[in-house]
mmCIF file of C-alpha atoms and ligand atoms in Angstrom:
data_model
loop_
_atom_site.group_PDB
_atom_site.id
_atom_site.type_symbol
_atom_site.label_atom_id
_atom_site.label_comp_id
_atom_site.label_asym_id
_atom_site.label_seq_id
_atom_site.Cartn_x
_atom_site.Cartn_y
_atom_site.Cartn_z
ATOM 1 C CA UNK A 1 0.000 0.000 0.000
ATOM 2 C CA UNK A 2 1.360 3.437 -0.962
ATOM 3 C CA UNK A 3 0.131 6.411 1.042
ATOM 4 C CA UNK A 4 0.331 10.147 0.439
ATOM 5 C CA UNK A 5 3.423 12.053 1.524
ATOM 6 C CA UNK A 6 1.749 14.778 3.602
ATOM 7 C CA UNK A 7 -0.252 13.953 6.764
ATOM 8 C CA UNK A 8 -3.041 16.374 5.692
ATOM 9 C CA UNK A 9 -3.620 14.516 2.407
ATOM 10 C CA UNK A 10 -3.447 11.152 4.192
ATOM 11 C CA UNK A 11 -6.034 12.344 6.700
ATOM 12 C CA UNK A 12 -8.391 13.723 4.027
ATOM 13 C CA UNK A 13 -8.014 10.539 1.933
ATOM 14 C CA UNK A 14 -8.958 8.371 4.943
ATOM 15 C CA UNK A 15 -11.982 10.491 5.900
ATOM 16 C CA UNK A 16 -13.541 10.788 2.436
ATOM 17 C CA UNK A 17 -14.958 7.209 2.241
ATOM 18 C CA UNK A 18 -16.901 7.912 5.473
ATOM 19 C CA UNK A 19 -18.137 11.229 4.070
ATOM 20 C CA UNK A 20 -19.293 9.496 0.868
ATOM 21 C CA UNK A 21 -20.991 6.744 2.902
ATOM 22 C CA UNK A 22 -22.811 9.482 4.849
ATOM 23 C CA UNK A 23 -23.962 11.156 1.605
ATOM 24 C CA UNK A 24 -25.172 7.813 0.176
ATOM 25 C CA UNK A 25 -26.960 7.048 3.460
ATOM 26 C CA UNK A 26 -28.739 10.417 3.422
ATOM 27 C CA UNK A 27 -29.688 10.025 -0.260
ATOM 28 C CA UNK A 28 -31.052 6.504 0.388
ATOM 29 C CA UNK A 29 -33.067 7.695 3.388
ATOM 30 C CA UNK A 30 -34.481 10.638 1.406
ATOM 31 C CA UNK A 31 -35.328 8.775 -1.803
ATOM 32 C CA UNK A 32 -36.614 5.552 -0.203
ATOM 33 C CA UNK A 33 -38.274 6.731 3.004
ATOM 34 C CA UNK A 34 -39.230 10.375 2.525
ATOM 35 C CA UNK A 35 -39.981 10.444 -1.214
ATOM 36 C CA UNK A 36 -41.076 6.920 -2.207
ATOM 37 C CA UNK A 37 -42.639 5.453 0.981
ATOM 38 C CA UNK A 38 -43.937 8.487 2.894
ATOM 39 C CA UNK A 39 -44.822 10.827 0.018
ATOM 40 C CA UNK A 40 -45.499 8.873 -3.206
ATOM 41 C CA UNK A 41 -46.992 5.709 -1.670
ATOM 42 C CA UNK A 42 -48.590 6.833 1.631
ATOM 43 C CA UNK A 43 -49.744 10.343 0.629
ATOM 44 C CA UNK A 44 -50.302 10.248 -3.151
ATOM 45 C CA UNK A 45 -50.765 6.474 -3.771
ATOM 46 C CA UNK A 46 -48.481 6.629 -6.843
ATOM 47 C CA UNK A 47 -47.218 3.066 -6.529
ATOM 48 C CA UNK A 48 -45.929 2.837 -10.121
ATOM 49 C CA UNK A 49 -43.764 5.964 -9.857
ATOM 50 C CA UNK A 50 -42.448 4.844 -6.473
ATOM 51 C CA UNK A 51 -41.541 1.365 -7.819
ATOM 52 C CA UNK A 52 -39.765 2.858 -10.857
ATOM 53 C CA UNK A 53 -37.710 5.259 -8.723
ATOM 54 C CA UNK A 54 -36.832 2.513 -6.236
ATOM 55 C CA UNK A 55 -35.752 0.059 -8.976
ATOM 56 C CA UNK A 56 -33.598 2.632 -10.784
ATOM 57 C CA UNK A 57 -32.207 4.008 -7.534
ATOM 58 C CA UNK A 58 -31.009 0.628 -6.270
ATOM 59 C CA UNK A 59 -29.727 -0.473 -9.695
ATOM 60 C CA UNK A 60 -27.435 2.564 -9.955
ATOM 61 C CA UNK A 61 -26.635 2.514 -6.265
ATOM 62 C CA UNK A 62 -25.313 -1.055 -6.624
ATOM 63 C CA UNK A 63 -23.326 -0.243 -9.786
ATOM 64 C CA UNK A 64 -21.832 2.848 -8.142
ATOM 65 C CA UNK A 65 -21.000 0.944 -4.962
ATOM 66 C CA UNK A 66 -19.472 -2.005 -6.881
ATOM 67 C CA UNK A 67 -17.259 0.209 -9.068
ATOM 68 C CA UNK A 68 -16.179 2.288 -6.077
ATOM 69 C CA UNK A 69 -15.265 -0.841 -4.127
ATOM 70 C CA UNK A 70 -13.280 -2.305 -7.034
ATOM 71 C CA UNK A 71 -11.553 1.018 -7.693
ATOM 72 C CA UNK A 72 -10.696 1.512 -4.019
ATOM 73 C CA UNK A 73 -9.287 -2.017 -3.669
ATOM 74 C CA UNK A 74 -7.184 -1.720 -6.863
ATOM 75 C CA UNK A 75 -5.784 1.640 -5.736
ATOM 76 C CA UNK A 76 -4.826 0.204 -2.344
ATOM 77 C CA UNK A 77 -3.438 -3.123 -3.557
ATOM 78 C CA UNK A 78 -2.129 -2.534 -7.113
ATOM 79 C CA UNK A 79 -1.777 1.197 -7.794
ATOM 80 C CA UNK A 80 0.653 0.705 -10.706
ATOM 81 C CA UNK A 81 3.776 2.040 -9.002
ATOM 82 C CA UNK A 82 7.161 0.929 -10.322
ATOM 83 C CA UNK A 83 9.759 -0.587 -7.949
ATOM 84 C CA UNK A 84 12.313 1.647 -6.240
ATOM 85 C CA UNK A 85 15.955 1.413 -7.289
ATOM 86 C CA UNK A 86 18.573 -0.030 -4.880
ATOM 87 C CA UNK A 87 19.777 3.427 -3.787
ATOM 88 C CA UNK A 88 16.254 4.627 -3.017
ATOM 89 C CA UNK A 89 15.597 1.491 -0.942
ATOM 90 C CA UNK A 90 18.819 2.130 0.984
ATOM 91 C CA UNK A 91 17.727 5.731 1.665
ATOM 92 C CA UNK A 92 14.286 4.562 2.735
ATOM 93 C CA UNK A 93 15.877 2.343 5.394
ATOM 94 C CA UNK A 94 17.920 5.342 6.572
ATOM 95 C CA UNK A 95 14.765 7.455 6.868
ATOM 96 C CA UNK A 96 13.136 4.754 8.997
ATOM 97 C CA UNK A 97 15.998 4.989 11.473
ATOM 98 C CA UNK A 98 15.731 8.810 11.676
ATOM 99 C CA UNK A 99 13.945 10.354 14.641
ATOM 100 C CA UNK A 100 10.548 11.923 14.043
ATOM 101 C CA UNK A 101 12.048 15.387 14.703
ATOM 102 C CA UNK A 102 14.754 14.870 12.084
ATOM 103 C CA UNK A 103 12.084 13.707 9.643
ATOM 104 C CA UNK A 104 9.898 16.746 10.374
ATOM 105 C CA UNK A 105 12.856 19.014 9.712
ATOM 106 C CA UNK A 106 13.489 17.004 6.524
ATOM 107 C CA UNK A 107 17.019 16.670 7.762
ATOM 108 C CA UNK A 108 17.200 13.115 6.554
ATOM 109 C CA UNK A 109 15.876 11.157 3.643
ATOM 110 C CA UNK A 110 16.355 13.892 1.068
ATOM 111 C CA UNK A 111 18.515 12.837 -1.775
ATOM 112 C CA UNK A 112 18.984 13.497 -5.448
ATOM 113 C CA UNK A 113 20.518 10.665 -7.366
ATOM 114 C CA UNK A 114 22.121 11.201 -10.734
ATOM 115 C CA UNK A 115 21.516 8.607 -13.470
ATOM 116 C CA UNK A 116 23.401 5.414 -12.749
ATOM 117 C CA UNK A 117 26.535 5.398 -14.935
ATOM 118 C CA UNK A 118 27.079 1.668 -14.484
ATOM 119 C CA UNK A 119 26.564 0.006 -17.900
ATOM 120 C CA UNK A 120 25.032 -2.968 -16.036
ATOM 121 C CA UNK A 121 22.703 -0.715 -14.038
ATOM 122 C CA UNK A 122 19.762 -2.811 -12.776
ATOM 123 C CA UNK A 123 16.697 -2.417 -14.954
ATOM 124 C CA UNK A 124 18.576 -1.032 -17.972
ATOM 125 C CA UNK A 125 18.571 -4.400 -19.761
ATOM 126 C CA UNK A 126 14.755 -4.334 -19.918
ATOM 127 C CA UNK A 127 14.879 -1.422 -22.377
ATOM 128 C CA UNK A 128 17.037 -3.091 -24.988
ATOM 129 C CA UNK A 129 14.742 -6.104 -25.166
ATOM 130 C CA UNK A 130 12.335 -3.676 -26.922
ATOM 131 C CA UNK A 131 12.502 -2.244 -30.434
ATOM 132 C CA UNK A 132 11.574 1.238 -29.291
ATOM 133 C CA UNK A 133 11.554 3.118 -25.998
ATOM 134 C CA UNK A 134 11.520 6.690 -24.716
ATOM 135 C CA UNK A 135 15.030 8.020 -24.150
ATOM 136 C CA UNK A 136 17.075 11.084 -23.281
ATOM 137 C CA UNK A 137 19.335 12.884 -25.758
ATOM 138 C CA UNK A 138 22.227 10.522 -24.935
ATOM 139 C CA UNK A 139 20.089 7.499 -25.834
ATOM 140 C CA UNK A 140 19.722 6.222 -22.289
ATOM 141 C CA UNK A 141 16.216 5.888 -20.810
ATOM 142 C CA UNK A 142 14.773 8.614 -18.593
ATOM 143 C CA UNK A 143 15.915 8.465 -14.974
ATOM 144 C CA UNK A 144 13.916 9.262 -11.829
ATOM 145 C CA UNK A 145 16.217 10.880 -9.290
ATOM 146 C CA UNK A 146 13.753 10.258 -6.433
ATOM 147 C CA UNK A 147 13.051 6.576 -7.102
ATOM 148 C CA UNK A 148 16.664 6.058 -8.353
ATOM 149 C CA UNK A 149 15.406 3.992 -11.216
ATOM 150 C CA UNK A 150 15.042 4.033 -15.000
ATOM 151 C CA UNK A 151 11.630 5.262 -16.053
ATOM 152 C CA UNK A 152 9.739 2.996 -18.405
ATOM 153 C CA UNK A 153 7.723 4.631 -21.197
ATOM 154 C CA UNK A 154 4.690 6.571 -19.998
ATOM 155 C CA UNK A 155 5.827 6.459 -16.368
ATOM 156 C CA UNK A 156 5.443 9.677 -14.385
ATOM 157 C CA UNK A 157 6.788 10.470 -10.924
ATOM 158 C CA UNK A 158 3.914 11.366 -8.575
ATOM 159 C CA UNK A 159 5.116 13.865 -5.983
ATOM 160 C CA UNK A 160 2.065 13.156 -3.809
ATOM 161 C CA UNK A 161 3.034 9.541 -3.127
ATOM 162 C CA UNK A 162 6.748 9.986 -3.973
ATOM 163 C CA UNK A 163 6.738 7.120 -6.448
ATOM 164 C CA UNK A 164 6.907 6.543 -10.182
ATOM 165 C CA UNK A 165 3.552 5.402 -11.529
ATOM 166 C CA UNK A 166 2.675 3.744 -14.854
ATOM 167 C CA UNK A 167 0.373 5.964 -16.948
ATOM 168 C CA UNK A 168 -0.258 8.172 -13.948
ATOM 169 C CA UNK A 169 -3.429 10.196 -14.358
ATOM 170 C CA UNK A 170 -3.984 12.139 -11.135
ATOM 171 C CA UNK A 171 -4.041 11.834 -7.364
ATOM 172 C CA UNK A 172 -7.672 11.592 -6.280
ATOM 173 C CA UNK A 173 -8.463 11.690 -2.538
ATOM 174 C CA UNK A 174 -12.123 10.925 -3.416
ATOM 175 C CA UNK A 175 -11.210 7.393 -4.432
ATOM 176 C CA UNK A 176 -8.372 6.802 -1.982
ATOM 177 C CA UNK A 177 -5.180 7.496 -3.934
ATOM 178 C CA UNK A 178 -3.498 7.523 -7.297
ATOM 179 C CA UNK A 179 -5.537 6.946 -10.464
ATOM 180 C CA UNK A 180 -3.294 5.346 -13.074
ATOM 181 C CA UNK A 181 -2.951 2.485 -15.542
ATOM 182 C CA UNK A 182 -4.368 -0.242 -13.291
ATOM 183 C CA UNK A 183 -7.321 1.775 -12.016
ATOM 184 C CA UNK A 184 -8.291 4.169 -14.802
ATOM 185 C CA UNK A 185 -10.931 1.887 -16.317
ATOM 186 C CA UNK A 186 -12.676 1.494 -12.937
ATOM 187 C CA UNK A 187 -12.343 5.229 -12.305
ATOM 188 C CA UNK A 188 -14.245 6.062 -15.513
ATOM 189 C CA UNK A 189 -16.875 3.445 -14.682
ATOM 190 C CA UNK A 190 -17.235 4.908 -11.195
ATOM 191 C CA UNK A 191 -17.676 8.513 -12.376
ATOM 192 C CA UNK A 192 -20.102 7.331 -15.102
ATOM 193 C CA UNK A 193 -22.296 5.312 -12.722
ATOM 194 C CA UNK A 194 -22.167 8.075 -10.108
ATOM 195 C CA UNK A 195 -23.420 10.545 -12.728
ATOM 196 C CA UNK A 196 -26.384 8.256 -13.438
ATOM 197 C CA UNK A 197 -26.940 7.627 -9.723
ATOM 198 C CA UNK A 198 -27.010 11.403 -9.072
ATOM 199 C CA UNK A 199 -29.398 11.830 -12.032
ATOM 200 C CA UNK A 200 -31.866 9.367 -10.441
ATOM 201 C CA UNK A 201 -31.628 11.171 -7.094
ATOM 202 C CA UNK A 202 -32.144 14.518 -8.864
ATOM 203 C CA UNK A 203 -35.132 13.133 -10.817
ATOM 204 C CA UNK A 204 -36.791 11.670 -7.668
ATOM 205 C CA UNK A 205 -36.247 14.886 -5.699
ATOM 206 C CA UNK A 206 -37.483 17.099 -8.555
ATOM 207 C CA UNK A 207 -40.546 14.853 -9.078
ATOM 208 C CA UNK A 208 -41.448 15.029 -5.366
ATOM 209 C CA UNK A 209 -40.822 18.782 -5.120
ATOM 210 C CA UNK A 210 -42.985 19.716 -8.105
ATOM 211 C CA UNK A 211 -45.815 17.560 -6.679
ATOM 212 C CA UNK A 212 -45.355 19.228 -3.285
ATOM 213 C CA UNK A 213 -45.401 22.701 -4.850
ATOM 214 C CA UNK A 214 -48.644 21.926 -6.723
ATOM 215 C CA UNK A 215 -50.323 20.068 -3.861
ATOM 216 C CA UNK A 216 -51.292 21.087 -0.387
ATOM 217 C CA UNK A 217 -48.436 19.171 1.305
ATOM 218 C CA UNK A 218 -45.619 21.416 2.497
ATOM 219 C CA UNK A 219 -42.240 21.458 0.773
ATOM 220 C CA UNK A 220 -39.717 19.052 2.283
ATOM 221 C CA UNK A 221 -36.513 20.924 3.165
ATOM 222 C CA UNK A 222 -34.480 17.691 3.326
ATOM 223 C CA UNK A 223 -35.413 16.933 -0.293
ATOM 224 C CA UNK A 224 -34.210 20.396 -1.351
ATOM 225 C CA UNK A 225 -30.914 19.830 0.484
ATOM 226 C CA UNK A 226 -30.369 16.395 -1.086
ATOM 227 C CA UNK A 227 -31.281 17.797 -4.534
ATOM 228 C CA UNK A 228 -28.628 20.514 -4.161
ATOM 229 C CA UNK A 229 -25.919 18.012 -3.084
ATOM 230 C CA UNK A 230 -26.874 15.595 -5.899
ATOM 231 C CA UNK A 231 -26.616 18.448 -8.441
ATOM 232 C CA UNK A 232 -23.118 19.383 -7.232
ATOM 233 C CA UNK A 233 -21.885 15.750 -7.296
ATOM 234 C CA UNK A 234 -23.704 15.096 -10.578
ATOM 235 C CA UNK A 235 -22.056 18.017 -12.396
ATOM 236 C CA UNK A 236 -18.652 17.135 -10.935
ATOM 237 C CA UNK A 237 -18.818 13.438 -11.899
ATOM 238 C CA UNK A 238 -20.275 14.212 -15.335
ATOM 239 C CA UNK A 239 -17.335 16.550 -16.040
ATOM 240 C CA UNK A 240 -14.884 13.911 -14.803
ATOM 241 C CA UNK A 241 -16.535 11.254 -16.998
ATOM 242 C CA UNK A 242 -16.396 13.483 -20.070
ATOM 243 C CA UNK A 243 -12.724 14.441 -19.591
ATOM 244 C CA UNK A 244 -11.740 10.832 -18.781
ATOM 245 C CA UNK A 245 -13.480 9.442 -21.874
ATOM 246 C CA UNK A 246 -11.745 12.106 -23.989
ATOM 247 C CA UNK A 247 -8.391 11.076 -22.457
ATOM 248 C CA UNK A 248 -9.023 7.435 -23.356
ATOM 249 C CA UNK A 249 -10.069 8.255 -26.937
ATOM 250 C CA UNK A 250 -6.875 10.216 -27.640
ATOM 251 C CA UNK A 251 -4.668 7.934 -25.501
ATOM 252 C CA UNK A 252 -3.350 10.648 -23.218
ATOM 253 C CA UNK A 253 -3.399 10.826 -19.430
ATOM 254 C CA UNK A 254 -4.352 13.993 -17.548
ATOM 255 C CA UNK A 255 -0.626 14.547 -16.966
ATOM 256 C CA UNK A 256 0.038 14.172 -20.719
ATOM 257 C CA UNK A 257 -2.803 16.573 -21.538
ATOM 258 C CA UNK A 258 -1.102 19.424 -19.659
ATOM 259 C CA UNK A 259 1.579 19.702 -22.331
ATOM 260 C CA UNK A 260 0.122 17.594 -25.141
ATOM 261 C CA UNK A 261 0.330 20.342 -27.778
ATOM 262 C CA UNK A 262 3.969 21.159 -27.156
ATOM 263 C CA UNK A 263 5.200 17.686 -26.164
ATOM 264 C CA UNK A 264 8.118 16.294 -28.149
ATOM 265 C CA UNK A 265 8.931 12.628 -27.519
ATOM 266 C CA UNK A 266 12.469 11.416 -27.896
ATOM 267 C CA UNK A 267 12.628 7.766 -28.867
ATOM 268 C CA UNK A 268 15.365 5.181 -29.223
ATOM 269 C CA UNK A 269 14.333 3.225 -32.313
ATOM 270 C CA UNK A 270 16.083 -0.056 -33.068
ATOM 271 C CA UNK A 271 18.070 -0.210 -36.309
ATOM 272 C CA UNK A 272 20.322 -3.012 -37.647
ATOM 273 C CA UNK A 273 23.292 -3.688 -35.369
ATOM 274 C CA UNK A 274 26.219 -1.390 -36.106
ATOM 275 C CA UNK A 275 24.222 1.180 -38.114
ATOM 276 C CA UNK A 276 26.352 4.366 -38.160
ATOM 277 C CA UNK A 277 24.892 7.743 -37.139
ATOM 278 C CA UNK A 278 22.845 9.353 -39.927
ATOM 279 C CA UNK A 279 22.593 12.991 -41.016
ATOM 280 C CA UNK A 280 19.518 13.520 -38.835
ATOM 281 C CA UNK A 281 20.085 11.133 -35.950
ATOM 282 C CA UNK A 282 22.660 9.791 -33.542
ATOM 283 C CA UNK A 283 22.902 6.148 -32.493
ATOM 284 C CA UNK A 284 23.596 4.207 -29.316
ATOM 285 C CA UNK A 285 24.484 0.538 -28.938
ATOM 286 C CA UNK A 286 23.475 -1.572 -25.951
ATOM 287 C CA UNK A 287 24.733 -3.126 -23.742
ATOM 288 C CA UNK A 288 26.635 0.061 -22.963
ATOM 289 C CA UNK A 289 30.403 -0.409 -23.056
ATOM 290 C CA UNK A 290 32.159 -1.151 -19.810
ATOM 291 C CA UNK A 291 34.340 1.916 -19.404
ATOM 292 C CA UNK A 292 38.074 1.617 -19.067
ATOM 293 C CA UNK A 293 39.722 3.559 -16.225
ATOM 294 C CA UNK A 294 38.555 6.838 -17.766
ATOM 295 C CA UNK A 295 34.966 6.551 -18.833
ATOM 296 C CA UNK A 296 33.738 7.763 -22.216
ATOM 297 C CA UNK A 297 30.285 9.065 -22.938
ATOM 298 C CA UNK A 298 27.532 6.465 -23.083
ATOM 299 C CA UNK A 299 27.341 4.876 -26.473
ATOM 300 C CA UNK A 300 30.883 5.895 -27.388
ATOM 301 C CA UNK A 301 32.149 2.402 -27.956
ATOM 302 C CA UNK A 302 35.738 2.149 -29.011
ATOM 303 C CA UNK A 303 38.134 2.682 -26.158
ATOM 304 C CA UNK A 304 35.955 0.491 -23.950
ATOM 305 C CA UNK A 305 36.539 -3.070 -22.806
ATOM 306 C CA UNK A 306 35.527 -5.750 -25.328
ATOM 307 C CA UNK A 307 32.074 -7.274 -24.843
ATOM 308 C CA UNK A 308 31.578 -10.820 -23.606
ATOM 309 C CA UNK A 309 30.152 -13.337 -26.095
ATOM 310 C CA UNK A 310 26.781 -13.174 -24.330
ATOM 311 C CA UNK A 311 26.676 -9.359 -24.525
ATOM 312 C CA UNK A 312 27.589 -9.496 -28.217
ATOM 313 C CA UNK A 313 24.571 -11.716 -28.874
ATOM 314 C CA UNK A 314 22.317 -9.309 -26.988
ATOM 315 C CA UNK A 315 23.780 -6.212 -28.680
ATOM 316 C CA UNK A 316 21.354 -3.836 -30.311
ATOM 317 C CA UNK A 317 21.762 -0.464 -31.977
ATOM 318 C CA UNK A 318 19.187 2.295 -31.653
ATOM 319 C CA UNK A 319 18.730 5.548 -33.541
ATOM 320 C CA UNK A 320 17.775 8.519 -31.359
ATOM 321 C CA UNK A 321 14.930 10.451 -32.978
ATOM 322 C CA UNK A 322 12.384 13.057 -31.957
ATOM 323 C CA UNK A 323 8.720 13.428 -32.810
ATOM 324 C CA UNK A 324 7.240 16.690 -34.057
ATOM 325 C CA UNK A 325 5.515 18.905 -31.481
ATOM 326 C CA UNK A 326 2.195 17.450 -30.359
ATOM 327 C CA UNK A 327 2.651 14.031 -31.992
ATOM 328 C CA UNK A 328 1.514 11.172 -29.780
ATOM 329 C CA UNK A 329 3.398 7.966 -30.661
ATOM 330 C CA UNK A 330 0.877 5.858 -28.677
ATOM 331 C CA UNK A 331 -2.227 7.163 -30.451
ATOM 332 C CA UNK A 332 -3.707 4.048 -32.089
ATOM 333 C CA UNK A 333 -6.907 5.623 -33.394
ATOM 334 C CA UNK A 334 -10.144 6.089 -31.472
ATOM 335 C CA UNK A 335 -11.342 2.460 -31.399
ATOM 336 C CA UNK A 336 -7.992 0.874 -30.454
ATOM 337 C CA UNK A 337 -7.354 3.589 -27.871
ATOM 338 C CA UNK A 338 -10.730 2.819 -26.330
ATOM 339 C CA UNK A 339 -10.345 -0.982 -26.267
ATOM 340 C CA UNK A 340 -6.772 -0.738 -24.944
ATOM 341 C CA UNK A 341 -8.238 0.648 -21.711
ATOM 342 C CA UNK A 342 -11.843 -0.546 -21.607
ATOM 343 C CA UNK A 343 -11.498 -3.970 -23.268
ATOM 344 C CA UNK A 344 -13.355 -5.248 -26.321
ATOM 345 C CA UNK A 345 -16.503 -6.623 -24.771
ATOM 346 C CA UNK A 346 -19.257 -3.979 -24.401
ATOM 347 C CA UNK A 347 -20.386 -5.316 -20.991
ATOM 348 C CA UNK A 348 -16.814 -4.849 -19.778
ATOM 349 C CA UNK A 349 -17.174 -1.143 -20.455
ATOM 350 C CA UNK A 350 -19.806 -0.883 -17.721
ATOM 351 C CA UNK A 351 -19.049 -3.635 -15.221
ATOM 352 C CA UNK A 352 -16.037 -3.510 -12.875
ATOM 353 C CA UNK A 353 -15.010 -7.112 -13.473
ATOM 354 C CA UNK A 354 -11.937 -7.293 -15.709
ATOM 355 C CA UNK A 355 -8.919 -5.032 -15.515
ATOM 356 C CA UNK A 356 -7.677 -3.217 -18.654
ATOM 357 C CA UNK A 357 -5.992 -5.552 -21.178
ATOM 358 C CA UNK A 358 -2.234 -5.901 -20.724
ATOM 359 C CA UNK A 359 0.008 -5.241 -23.697
ATOM 360 C CA UNK A 360 2.885 -7.731 -23.880
ATOM 361 C CA UNK A 361 5.383 -7.370 -26.675
ATOM 362 C CA UNK A 362 9.068 -7.218 -27.472
ATOM 363 C CA UNK A 363 8.245 -4.285 -29.794
ATOM 364 C CA UNK A 364 7.596 -1.693 -27.078
ATOM 365 C CA UNK A 365 6.261 -1.146 -23.574
ATOM 366 C CA UNK A 366 2.981 0.218 -24.971
ATOM 367 C CA UNK A 367 1.575 -0.398 -28.434
ATOM 368 C CA UNK A 368 2.888 2.233 -30.843
ATOM 369 C CA UNK A 369 0.604 4.008 -33.290
ATOM 370 C CA UNK A 370 1.202 5.187 -36.894
ATOM 371 C CA UNK A 371 3.588 7.952 -35.704
ATOM 372 C CA UNK A 372 6.220 5.275 -35.048
ATOM 373 C CA UNK A 373 6.221 4.119 -38.683
ATOM 374 C CA UNK A 374 6.170 7.728 -39.866
ATOM 375 C CA UNK A 375 9.244 8.462 -37.744
ATOM 376 C CA UNK A 376 11.182 5.569 -39.278
ATOM 377 C CA UNK A 377 10.367 6.924 -42.746
ATOM 378 C CA UNK A 378 10.942 10.589 -41.813
ATOM 379 C CA UNK A 379 14.441 9.913 -40.481
ATOM 380 C CA UNK A 380 15.247 7.331 -43.175
ATOM 381 C CA UNK A 381 16.017 4.624 -40.624
ATOM 382 C CA UNK A 382 17.195 1.342 -42.131
ATOM 383 C CA UNK A 383 14.671 -1.503 -41.694
ATOM 384 C CA UNK A 384 15.350 -4.379 -39.341
ATOM 385 C CA UNK A 385 15.823 -7.892 -40.721
ATOM 386 C CA UNK A 386 12.828 -8.886 -38.561
ATOM 387 C CA UNK A 387 10.667 -6.346 -40.415
ATOM 388 C CA UNK A 388 11.517 -7.805 -43.802
ATOM 389 C CA UNK A 389 10.739 -11.336 -42.549
ATOM 390 C CA UNK A 390 7.473 -10.120 -41.022
ATOM 391 C CA UNK A 391 6.340 -8.395 -44.204
ATOM 392 C CA UNK A 392 6.939 -11.574 -46.219
ATOM 393 C CA UNK A 393 4.593 -13.347 -43.806
ATOM 394 C CA UNK A 394 7.358 -14.929 -41.732
ATOM 395 C CA UNK A 395 6.728 -15.854 -38.119
ATOM 396 C CA UNK A 396 9.519 -13.812 -36.568
ATOM 397 C CA UNK A 397 7.562 -10.629 -36.644
ATOM 398 C CA UNK A 398 4.670 -12.260 -34.816
ATOM 399 C CA UNK A 399 7.007 -13.643 -32.248
ATOM 400 C CA UNK A 400 9.017 -10.560 -31.638
ATOM 401 C CA UNK A 401 7.170 -7.722 -33.264
ATOM 402 C CA UNK A 402 3.475 -7.114 -32.925
ATOM 403 C CA UNK A 403 2.319 -7.445 -29.406
ATOM 404 C CA UNK A 404 -0.844 -8.962 -28.202
ATOM 405 C CA UNK A 405 -3.213 -7.894 -25.582
ATOM 406 C CA UNK A 406 -4.191 -10.193 -22.800
ATOM 407 C CA UNK A 407 -7.229 -9.691 -20.672
ATOM 408 C CA UNK A 408 -6.065 -10.248 -17.098
ATOM 409 C CA UNK A 409 -7.716 -13.245 -15.502
ATOM 410 C CA UNK A 410 -8.343 -14.977 -18.801
ATOM 411 C CA UNK A 411 -5.516 -17.500 -18.178
ATOM 412 C CA UNK A 412 -3.718 -16.508 -21.331
ATOM 413 C CA UNK A 413 -6.762 -17.065 -23.503
ATOM 414 C CA UNK A 414 -6.488 -14.950 -26.644
ATOM 415 C CA UNK A 415 -8.813 -12.132 -27.489
ATOM 416 C CA UNK A 416 -11.049 -12.539 -30.447
HETATM 417 ZN ZN1 ZN B 1 9.998 8.329 -9.376
#
């Protein structure tokens, strides 16, 4: 379980579920007892209207409750954080041994770690099993100085929980923590069902109030209060649903959206081994050379120690290229963007049963869209042998190239 850094946020996050339970309790009491039983059935004998409101109310109440529960559990148990690097773990142990006063003064536990210069840095090997990954100008992956680890594609460091998170969207105290890759689908379902739940509460309250205004019965102040709260929550959750659906359709997180128009992505794109630098791009070859006594820049093979036979087999060359401003290399088109988060089965879009499909491939960490192919053409990158085999219908591409999505919990069963 990963909790927020500041005590205030931790406190608010813990209290909110009780506040929401109170709101749901008040809404249930108002709709069921005051509106349906006491007013519609006992006073006006409108049994049909009461039954319709009760059925819709409990249907959306259950859906809202189920999605909230699933979302809350996922956020607490599998929030999508990436592991800390060895140095960060070491520092964490040090912080534990600090006194509370030292911690309050932030006299201990603060550190800034530069990228690990060790060519065998833990986690680095994962990147050169892929054909493309996000990199810095020197061709090495991005580094998180707080987590002391290499950042996989689409990972963002969340300052609220002090951890790197996969496809981080935002920190949401309303749902108990960080909304990210593992929880985003349930988050959208929760805001969607809450919007409908609020709509039913609003409809029941409005129906009762207009009857009370017309009739001789006095106006129920509790109903007015619940109507006002339902309107506030309804507008809020509707806005969240709309912005979340838009994010899914364009394959951007809320964090990405902040600078989507000006964002330039730097990618290491695999080219045949030993490809020299081109007029428009530099290259880097992994595994990085083990430096002699005086280290050279990463990628500057030559004066370095010779590679072992195993490293030679694993060697891969990458061209370092940049997208144009605003290009999103993970944009797969509206339908694929949608199914990559919500799954292919329409009932999965509404029910909090299956997690988002996982993308497993040696091509990339996340499925790349048409921009990736465009980049290869734009920079004139030489094709890989695997590509040629794949285009002739060979099996290598399937094995190593195109990824496949797996629905978690389907025991490896393929999607249709
Ligand atoms: Zn981090």
